[in-house]
C-alpha cells in the first residue's frame, strides 16, 4: 500500500510541474501585455489632453504659435510624455475642405479652424518594448477648435 501512495504522489508532482511550465509563461505574457497596453492608453490620453489644452490656448485672440507650442510641450513634460512633436495649423473658413492647413497661427481670423497635432513615438514612452515590440512606431492625436 505504501509503495502505491508514494508512486501516485510523485506522478502528481510531475503533472503539476508540467502544468506550471506550460501555464506560467502564458500568464506572464498576459500580465506584462496588460501593463503595456494600459500604459500606452495612458500616454495617448495624456497627449490628447495636451492637444486639447493647447487648442484652448490657441483660440484666444492674443495667442501666438510659440505660446501654444510652449504650453503643449509643458503639459507633455508634466505627464512624462517624451519625444513628442507638436504641429500647429489652421484652415480658413472659406477654404475648400480638401485644401491643406496653414502652419502656425499667423494671419488667422475669427472663425478659422485651429488644429493641434501631436505625434508621439511609442518606443520612448513605454516601460518595456519587448511585449508588443513596435519600438519604431508612432501615434498621432489631434484637437480642433474655432478661433474666437
Short mmCIF file of N, CA and C in Angstrom, two decimals:
data_model
loop_
_atom_site.label_atom_id
_atom_site.label_comp_id
_atom_site.label_asym_id
_atom_site.label_seq_id
_atom_site.Cartn_x
_atom_site.Cartn_y
_atom_site.Cartn_z
N UNK A 1 0.80 -1.20 0.00
CA UNK A 1 0.00 0.00 0.00
C UNK A 1 0.85 1.26 0.00
N UNK A 2 1.91 1.23 0.78
CA UNK A 2 2.73 2.43 0.88
C UNK A 2 3.42 2.75 -0.44
N UNK A 3 3.83 1.75 -1.17
CA UNK A 3 4.50 1.98 -2.44
C UNK A 3 3.56 2.63 -3.45
N UNK A 4 2.33 2.24 -3.48
CA UNK A 4 1.35 2.79 -4.42
C UNK A 4 1.11 4.27 -4.11
N UNK A 5 0.97 4.62 -2.85
CA UNK A 5 0.75 6.02 -2.47
C UNK A 5 1.93 6.89 -2.86
N UNK A 6 3.14 6.43 -2.62
CA UNK A 6 4.30 7.25 -2.94
C UNK A 6 4.47 7.41 -4.44
N UNK A 7 4.14 6.39 -5.20
CA UNK A 7 4.23 6.48 -6.66
C UNK A 7 3.20 7.49 -7.20
N UNK A 8 1.98 7.48 -6.68
CA UNK A 8 0.94 8.42 -7.10
C UNK A 8 1.32 9.85 -6.74
N UNK A 9 1.93 10.02 -5.59
CA UNK A 9 2.32 11.37 -5.16
C UNK A 9 3.40 11.93 -6.09
N UNK A 10 4.37 11.10 -6.46
CA UNK A 10 5.42 11.56 -7.38
C UNK A 10 4.84 11.86 -8.76
N UNK A 11 3.89 11.08 -9.21
CA UNK A 11 3.27 11.31 -10.51
C UNK A 11 2.49 12.61 -10.51
N UNK A 12 1.79 12.88 -9.40
CA UNK A 12 1.05 14.14 -9.31
C UNK A 12 1.98 15.33 -9.27
N UNK A 13 3.11 15.23 -8.60
CA UNK A 13 4.08 16.33 -8.59
C UNK A 13 4.63 16.58 -10.00
N UNK A 14 4.84 15.53 -10.75
CA UNK A 14 5.31 15.68 -12.13
C UNK A 14 4.28 16.37 -13.01
N UNK A 15 3.02 16.03 -12.84
CA UNK A 15 1.95 16.66 -13.60
C UNK A 15 1.85 18.14 -13.24
N UNK A 16 1.95 18.46 -11.96
CA UNK A 16 1.88 19.86 -11.53
C UNK A 16 3.05 20.67 -12.09
N UNK A 17 4.22 20.07 -12.16
CA UNK A 17 5.38 20.76 -12.71
C UNK A 17 5.20 21.04 -14.20
N UNK A 18 4.67 20.07 -14.92
CA UNK A 18 4.42 20.28 -16.36
C UNK A 18 3.35 21.35 -16.57
N UNK A 19 2.29 21.32 -15.78
CA UNK A 19 1.25 22.35 -15.89
C UNK A 19 1.82 23.74 -15.62
N UNK A 20 2.65 23.85 -14.61
CA UNK A 20 3.27 25.13 -14.29
C UNK A 20 4.16 25.60 -15.44
N UNK A 21 4.91 24.70 -16.02
CA UNK A 21 5.80 25.05 -17.12
C UNK A 21 5.03 25.53 -18.34
N UNK A 22 3.83 25.05 -18.53
CA UNK A 22 3.00 25.47 -19.67
C UNK A 22 2.25 26.76 -19.36
N UNK A 23 1.67 26.88 -18.20
CA UNK A 23 0.79 28.00 -17.86
C UNK A 23 1.56 29.25 -17.45
N UNK A 24 2.67 29.13 -16.76
CA UNK A 24 3.39 30.29 -16.25
C UNK A 24 3.85 31.26 -17.35
N UNK A 25 4.46 30.81 -18.44
CA UNK A 25 4.84 31.77 -19.49
C UNK A 25 3.65 32.50 -20.09
N UNK A 26 2.55 31.80 -20.28
CA UNK A 26 1.35 32.44 -20.82
C UNK A 26 0.83 33.49 -19.85
N UNK A 27 0.80 33.16 -18.59
CA UNK A 27 0.34 34.09 -17.56
C UNK A 27 1.24 35.33 -17.50
N UNK A 28 2.54 35.14 -17.57
CA UNK A 28 3.48 36.27 -17.52
C UNK A 28 3.28 37.18 -18.73
N UNK A 29 3.11 36.62 -19.91
CA UNK A 29 2.87 37.42 -21.12
C UNK A 29 1.57 38.21 -20.98
N UNK A 30 0.53 37.58 -20.46
CA UNK A 30 -0.74 38.29 -20.26
C UNK A 30 -0.60 39.45 -19.28
N UNK A 31 0.10 39.24 -18.19
CA UNK A 31 0.26 40.30 -17.18
C UNK A 31 1.06 41.47 -17.75
N UNK A 32 2.23 41.18 -18.34
CA UNK A 32 3.04 42.26 -18.88
C UNK A 32 2.40 42.92 -20.10
N UNK A 33 1.69 42.16 -20.90
CA UNK A 33 0.96 42.74 -22.03
C UNK A 33 -0.13 43.69 -21.57
N UNK A 34 -0.83 43.31 -20.51
CA UNK A 34 -1.87 44.20 -19.94
C UNK A 34 -1.26 45.48 -19.40
N UNK A 35 -0.14 45.37 -18.74
CA UNK A 35 0.53 46.56 -18.21
C UNK A 35 0.94 47.48 -19.35
N UNK A 36 1.52 46.91 -20.40
CA UNK A 36 1.98 47.71 -21.54
C UNK A 36 0.81 48.39 -22.25
N UNK A 37 -0.27 47.69 -22.46
CA UNK A 37 -1.43 48.27 -23.13
C UNK A 37 -2.03 49.39 -22.29
N UNK A 38 -2.13 49.19 -20.98
CA UNK A 38 -2.65 50.26 -20.11
C UNK A 38 -1.74 51.48 -20.13
N UNK A 39 -0.44 51.25 -20.15
CA UNK A 39 0.47 52.39 -20.20
C UNK A 39 0.34 53.14 -21.53
N UNK A 40 0.17 52.42 -22.62
CA UNK A 40 0.00 53.07 -23.92
C UNK A 40 -1.28 53.89 -23.95
N UNK A 41 -2.34 53.37 -23.35
CA UNK A 41 -3.58 54.14 -23.27
C UNK A 41 -3.39 55.41 -22.46
N UNK A 42 -2.62 55.32 -21.38
CA UNK A 42 -2.36 56.50 -20.55
C UNK A 42 -1.55 57.53 -21.31
N UNK A 43 -0.54 57.10 -22.07
CA UNK A 43 0.28 58.03 -22.84
C UNK A 43 -0.57 58.71 -23.92
N UNK A 44 -1.41 57.94 -24.60
CA UNK A 44 -2.26 58.50 -25.64
C UNK A 44 -3.25 59.51 -25.05
N UNK A 45 -3.82 59.20 -23.90
CA UNK A 45 -4.76 60.12 -23.26
C UNK A 45 -4.05 61.39 -22.80
N UNK A 46 -2.84 61.27 -22.29
CA UNK A 46 -2.07 62.45 -21.87
C UNK A 46 -1.77 63.35 -23.07
N UNK A 47 -1.42 62.76 -24.20
CA UNK A 47 -1.16 63.55 -25.41
C UNK A 47 -2.43 64.22 -25.91
N UNK A 48 -3.55 63.53 -25.82
CA UNK A 48 -4.83 64.11 -26.26
C UNK A 48 -5.22 65.29 -25.37
N UNK A 49 -5.02 65.16 -24.08
CA UNK A 49 -5.31 66.26 -23.16
C UNK A 49 -4.41 67.46 -23.47
N UNK A 50 -3.13 67.22 -23.73
CA UNK A 50 -2.22 68.31 -24.07
C UNK A 50 -2.65 68.99 -25.36
N UNK A 51 -3.08 68.23 -26.36
CA UNK A 51 -3.55 68.82 -27.63
C UNK A 51 -4.80 69.67 -27.40
N UNK A 52 -5.72 69.16 -26.60
CA UNK A 52 -6.95 69.89 -26.31
C UNK A 52 -6.65 71.19 -25.57
N UNK A 53 -5.82 71.12 -24.53
CA UNK A 53 -5.49 72.31 -23.76
C UNK A 53 -4.73 73.34 -24.61
N UNK A 54 -3.83 72.88 -25.47
CA UNK A 54 -3.12 73.79 -26.36
C UNK A 54 -4.08 74.43 -27.35
N UNK A 55 -5.06 73.69 -27.79
CA UNK A 55 -6.07 74.22 -28.70
C UNK A 55 -6.90 75.31 -27.99
N UNK A 56 -7.21 75.09 -26.73
CA UNK A 56 -7.93 76.11 -25.96
C UNK A 56 -7.13 77.40 -25.88
N UNK A 57 -5.82 77.28 -25.66
CA UNK A 57 -4.96 78.47 -25.61
C UNK A 57 -4.92 79.14 -26.98
N UNK A 58 -4.88 78.34 -28.04
CA UNK A 58 -4.78 78.89 -29.40
C UNK A 58 -6.04 79.63 -29.83
N UNK A 59 -7.18 79.35 -29.23
CA UNK A 59 -8.41 80.02 -29.64
C UNK A 59 -8.46 81.48 -29.20
N UNK A 60 -7.67 81.85 -28.23
CA UNK A 60 -7.67 83.24 -27.74
C UNK A 60 -7.04 84.17 -28.77
N UNK A 61 -7.54 85.37 -28.82
CA UNK A 61 -7.05 86.36 -29.79
C UNK A 61 -5.59 86.73 -29.56
N UNK A 62 -5.12 86.69 -28.33
CA UNK A 62 -3.76 87.15 -28.02
C UNK A 62 -2.72 86.05 -28.15
N UNK A 63 -3.13 84.84 -28.53
CA UNK A 63 -2.20 83.71 -28.60
C UNK A 63 -1.39 83.74 -29.89
N UNK A 64 -0.14 83.30 -29.78
CA UNK A 64 0.68 83.12 -30.96
C UNK A 64 1.21 81.69 -30.99
N UNK A 65 1.86 81.33 -32.06
CA UNK A 65 2.30 79.95 -32.27
C UNK A 65 3.23 79.46 -31.17
N UNK A 66 4.20 80.27 -30.78
CA UNK A 66 5.18 79.83 -29.78
C UNK A 66 4.57 79.66 -28.40
N UNK A 67 3.60 80.49 -28.04
CA UNK A 67 2.92 80.34 -26.76
C UNK A 67 2.16 79.01 -26.71
N UNK A 68 1.47 78.72 -27.79
CA UNK A 68 0.69 77.48 -27.85
C UNK A 68 1.61 76.27 -27.82
N UNK A 69 2.71 76.30 -28.60
CA UNK A 69 3.66 75.19 -28.64
C UNK A 69 4.29 74.98 -27.25
N UNK A 70 4.66 76.08 -26.61
CA UNK A 70 5.27 76.00 -25.28
C UNK A 70 4.29 75.40 -24.27
N UNK A 71 3.03 75.80 -24.36
CA UNK A 71 2.01 75.28 -23.44
C UNK A 71 1.84 73.77 -23.65
N UNK A 72 1.76 73.32 -24.89
CA UNK A 72 1.60 71.90 -25.18
C UNK A 72 2.81 71.11 -24.70
N UNK A 73 4.00 71.61 -24.96
CA UNK A 73 5.21 70.90 -24.54
C UNK A 73 5.34 70.83 -23.02
N UNK A 74 4.90 71.90 -22.34
CA UNK A 74 4.91 71.88 -20.87
C UNK A 74 3.97 70.80 -20.34
N UNK A 75 2.78 70.72 -20.90
CA UNK A 75 1.83 69.71 -20.47
C UNK A 75 2.34 68.30 -20.75
N UNK A 76 2.98 68.10 -21.89
CA UNK A 76 3.53 66.78 -22.21
C UNK A 76 4.66 66.42 -21.25
N UNK A 77 5.49 67.39 -20.90
CA UNK A 77 6.58 67.14 -19.96
C UNK A 77 6.03 66.78 -18.58
N UNK A 78 4.98 67.47 -18.15
CA UNK A 78 4.38 67.18 -16.85
C UNK A 78 3.80 65.77 -16.78
N UNK A 79 3.35 65.27 -17.92
CA UNK A 79 2.76 63.93 -17.97
C UNK A 79 3.78 62.85 -18.35
N UNK A 80 5.07 63.22 -18.41
CA UNK A 80 6.16 62.30 -18.74
C UNK A 80 6.02 61.68 -20.13
N UNK A 81 5.53 62.46 -21.08
CA UNK A 81 5.47 62.03 -22.48
C UNK A 81 6.71 62.57 -23.15
N UNK A 82 7.57 61.65 -23.63
CA UNK A 82 8.87 62.04 -24.18
C UNK A 82 8.90 61.90 -25.69
N UNK A 83 9.64 62.81 -26.34
CA UNK A 83 9.88 62.71 -27.78
C UNK A 83 8.74 63.16 -28.66
N UNK A 84 7.76 63.86 -28.11
CA UNK A 84 6.59 64.27 -28.89
C UNK A 84 6.92 65.50 -29.74
N UNK A 85 6.31 65.57 -30.92
CA UNK A 85 6.43 66.76 -31.76
C UNK A 85 5.05 67.39 -31.92
N UNK A 86 4.99 68.70 -31.73
CA UNK A 86 3.73 69.44 -31.76
C UNK A 86 3.68 70.25 -33.05
N UNK A 87 2.61 70.10 -33.82
CA UNK A 87 2.42 70.93 -35.00
C UNK A 87 1.10 71.68 -34.86
N UNK A 88 1.14 72.94 -35.22
CA UNK A 88 0.00 73.84 -35.04
C UNK A 88 -0.37 74.39 -36.40
N UNK A 89 -1.65 74.34 -36.73
CA UNK A 89 -2.08 74.86 -38.02
C UNK A 89 -3.52 75.33 -37.96
N UNK A 90 -3.98 75.90 -39.08
CA UNK A 90 -5.36 76.36 -39.17
C UNK A 90 -5.83 76.28 -40.61
N UNK A 91 -7.14 76.35 -40.78
CA UNK A 91 -7.74 76.40 -42.10
C UNK A 91 -8.76 77.51 -42.12
N UNK A 92 -8.75 78.29 -43.17
CA UNK A 92 -9.69 79.40 -43.31
C UNK A 92 -11.12 78.86 -43.42
N UNK A 93 -12.07 79.66 -42.93
CA UNK A 93 -13.47 79.28 -43.03
C UNK A 93 -13.91 79.09 -44.47
N UNK A 94 -13.45 79.99 -45.33
CA UNK A 94 -13.90 79.99 -46.72
C UNK A 94 -13.13 79.01 -47.59
N UNK A 95 -12.12 78.34 -47.05
CA UNK A 95 -11.28 77.45 -47.85
C UNK A 95 -12.01 76.15 -48.17
N UNK A 96 -11.59 75.54 -49.24
CA UNK A 96 -12.09 74.23 -49.63
C UNK A 96 -11.66 73.21 -48.58
N UNK A 97 -12.56 72.35 -48.11
CA UNK A 97 -12.18 71.38 -47.06
C UNK A 97 -11.02 70.48 -47.44
N UNK A 98 -10.80 70.30 -48.73
CA UNK A 98 -9.70 69.44 -49.16
C UNK A 98 -8.36 70.16 -49.17
N UNK A 99 -8.38 71.50 -49.01
CA UNK A 99 -7.12 72.25 -49.01
C UNK A 99 -6.31 71.92 -47.77
N UNK A 100 -5.00 72.10 -47.90
CA UNK A 100 -4.10 71.81 -46.79
C UNK A 100 -4.18 72.92 -45.74
N UNK A 101 -3.88 72.59 -44.53
CA UNK A 101 -3.88 73.56 -43.44
C UNK A 101 -2.63 74.42 -43.52
N UNK A 102 -2.73 75.64 -43.03
CA UNK A 102 -1.61 76.56 -42.95
C UNK A 102 -0.86 76.28 -41.65
N UNK A 103 0.46 76.33 -41.69
CA UNK A 103 1.25 76.14 -40.47
C UNK A 103 1.29 77.42 -39.65
N UNK A 104 1.29 77.27 -38.34
CA UNK A 104 1.36 78.42 -37.44
C UNK A 104 0.02 79.12 -37.29
N UNK A 105 0.03 80.18 -36.52
CA UNK A 105 -1.20 80.94 -36.28
C UNK A 105 -1.14 82.33 -36.89
N UNK A 106 -0.20 82.56 -37.81
CA UNK A 106 -0.11 83.86 -38.47
C UNK A 106 -1.31 84.03 -39.41
N UNK A 107 -1.82 85.24 -39.48
CA UNK A 107 -2.94 85.60 -40.37
C UNK A 107 -4.22 84.82 -40.08
N UNK A 108 -4.39 84.35 -38.88
CA UNK A 108 -5.61 83.62 -38.54
C UNK A 108 -6.69 84.62 -38.17
N UNK A 109 -7.93 84.31 -38.51
CA UNK A 109 -9.05 85.20 -38.24
C UNK A 109 -10.08 84.47 -37.38
N UNK A 110 -11.02 85.25 -36.83
CA UNK A 110 -12.09 84.68 -36.03
C UNK A 110 -12.90 83.71 -36.89
N UNK A 111 -13.17 82.54 -36.33
CA UNK A 111 -13.96 81.53 -37.03
C UNK A 111 -13.13 80.52 -37.80
N UNK A 112 -11.82 80.75 -37.95
CA UNK A 112 -10.97 79.78 -38.63
C UNK A 112 -10.76 78.57 -37.72
N UNK A 113 -10.62 77.40 -38.33
CA UNK A 113 -10.43 76.16 -37.56
C UNK A 113 -8.97 75.99 -37.19
N UNK A 114 -8.72 75.82 -35.90
CA UNK A 114 -7.36 75.58 -35.40
C UNK A 114 -7.20 74.08 -35.20
N UNK A 115 -6.05 73.55 -35.63
CA UNK A 115 -5.77 72.12 -35.47
C UNK A 115 -4.41 71.96 -34.79
N UNK A 116 -4.42 71.24 -33.69
CA UNK A 116 -3.18 70.90 -32.98
C UNK A 116 -2.95 69.40 -33.18
N UNK A 117 -1.77 69.06 -33.71
CA UNK A 117 -1.41 67.65 -33.90
C UNK A 117 -0.19 67.34 -33.04
N UNK A 118 -0.25 66.24 -32.35
CA UNK A 118 0.90 65.80 -31.55
C UNK A 118 1.24 64.37 -31.98
N UNK A 119 2.48 64.19 -32.44
CA UNK A 119 2.99 62.88 -32.81
C UNK A 119 3.91 62.38 -31.70
N UNK A 120 3.63 61.19 -31.20
CA UNK A 120 4.38 60.64 -30.07
C UNK A 120 4.96 59.28 -30.46
N UNK A 121 6.26 59.06 -30.24
CA UNK A 121 6.83 57.74 -30.50
C UNK A 121 6.51 56.76 -29.37
N UNK A 122 6.17 55.53 -29.72
CA UNK A 122 5.87 54.53 -28.71
C UNK A 122 7.12 54.14 -27.92
N UNK A 123 8.23 53.97 -28.61
CA UNK A 123 9.43 53.39 -28.01
C UNK A 123 9.94 54.12 -26.79
N UNK A 124 9.89 55.44 -26.78
CA UNK A 124 10.43 56.20 -25.66
C UNK A 124 9.40 56.43 -24.55
N UNK A 125 8.21 55.89 -24.71
CA UNK A 125 7.15 56.15 -23.73
C UNK A 125 6.53 54.90 -23.13
N UNK A 126 7.21 53.77 -23.24
CA UNK A 126 6.71 52.55 -22.63
C UNK A 126 7.80 51.96 -21.73
N UNK A 127 7.37 51.21 -20.75
CA UNK A 127 8.32 50.60 -19.81
C UNK A 127 9.13 49.53 -20.52
N UNK A 128 8.46 48.65 -21.20
CA UNK A 128 9.18 47.58 -21.91
C UNK A 128 8.74 47.57 -23.36
N UNK A 129 9.69 47.45 -24.23
CA UNK A 129 9.39 47.36 -25.66
C UNK A 129 9.36 45.92 -26.12
N UNK A 130 9.42 45.00 -25.21
CA UNK A 130 9.58 43.60 -25.57
C UNK A 130 8.26 42.87 -25.73
N UNK A 131 7.21 43.33 -25.05
CA UNK A 131 5.96 42.59 -25.08
C UNK A 131 5.26 42.76 -26.43
N UNK A 132 5.06 43.99 -26.84
CA UNK A 132 4.39 44.24 -28.11
C UNK A 132 5.43 44.43 -29.22
N UNK A 133 6.53 45.08 -28.93
CA UNK A 133 7.68 45.12 -29.80
C UNK A 133 7.62 46.04 -31.00
N UNK A 134 6.94 47.17 -30.91
CA UNK A 134 6.94 48.12 -32.03
C UNK A 134 7.65 49.41 -31.61
N UNK A 135 8.95 49.31 -31.35
CA UNK A 135 9.72 50.44 -30.86
C UNK A 135 9.72 51.61 -31.85
N UNK A 136 9.64 51.35 -33.13
CA UNK A 136 9.74 52.41 -34.12
C UNK A 136 8.43 53.09 -34.44
N UNK A 137 7.33 52.62 -33.90
CA UNK A 137 6.02 53.17 -34.24
C UNK A 137 5.71 54.48 -33.53
N UNK A 138 4.82 55.24 -34.12
CA UNK A 138 4.34 56.48 -33.51
C UNK A 138 2.81 56.50 -33.59
N UNK A 139 2.22 57.39 -32.84
CA UNK A 139 0.79 57.63 -32.97
C UNK A 139 0.55 59.13 -32.99
N UNK A 140 -0.60 59.52 -33.53
CA UNK A 140 -0.94 60.94 -33.66
C UNK A 140 -2.28 61.20 -32.99
N UNK A 141 -2.34 62.29 -32.22
CA UNK A 141 -3.59 62.77 -31.68
C UNK A 141 -3.82 64.17 -32.22
N UNK A 142 -5.10 64.55 -32.33
CA UNK A 142 -5.44 65.87 -32.88
C UNK A 142 -6.56 66.48 -32.06
N UNK A 143 -6.57 67.79 -32.03
CA UNK A 143 -7.68 68.54 -31.43
C UNK A 143 -8.02 69.70 -32.37
N UNK A 144 -9.32 69.98 -32.49
CA UNK A 144 -9.80 71.04 -33.37
C UNK A 144 -10.68 71.99 -32.58
N UNK A 145 -10.55 73.28 -32.85
CA UNK A 145 -11.43 74.30 -32.29
C UNK A 145 -11.48 75.48 -33.25
N UNK A 146 -12.47 76.33 -33.09
CA UNK A 146 -12.58 77.53 -33.90
C UNK A 146 -12.01 78.73 -33.14
N UNK A 147 -11.36 79.61 -33.86
CA UNK A 147 -10.77 80.81 -33.26
C UNK A 147 -11.87 81.74 -32.81
N UNK A 148 -11.75 82.28 -31.63
CA UNK A 148 -12.75 83.22 -31.09
C UNK A 148 -12.53 84.59 -31.66
#
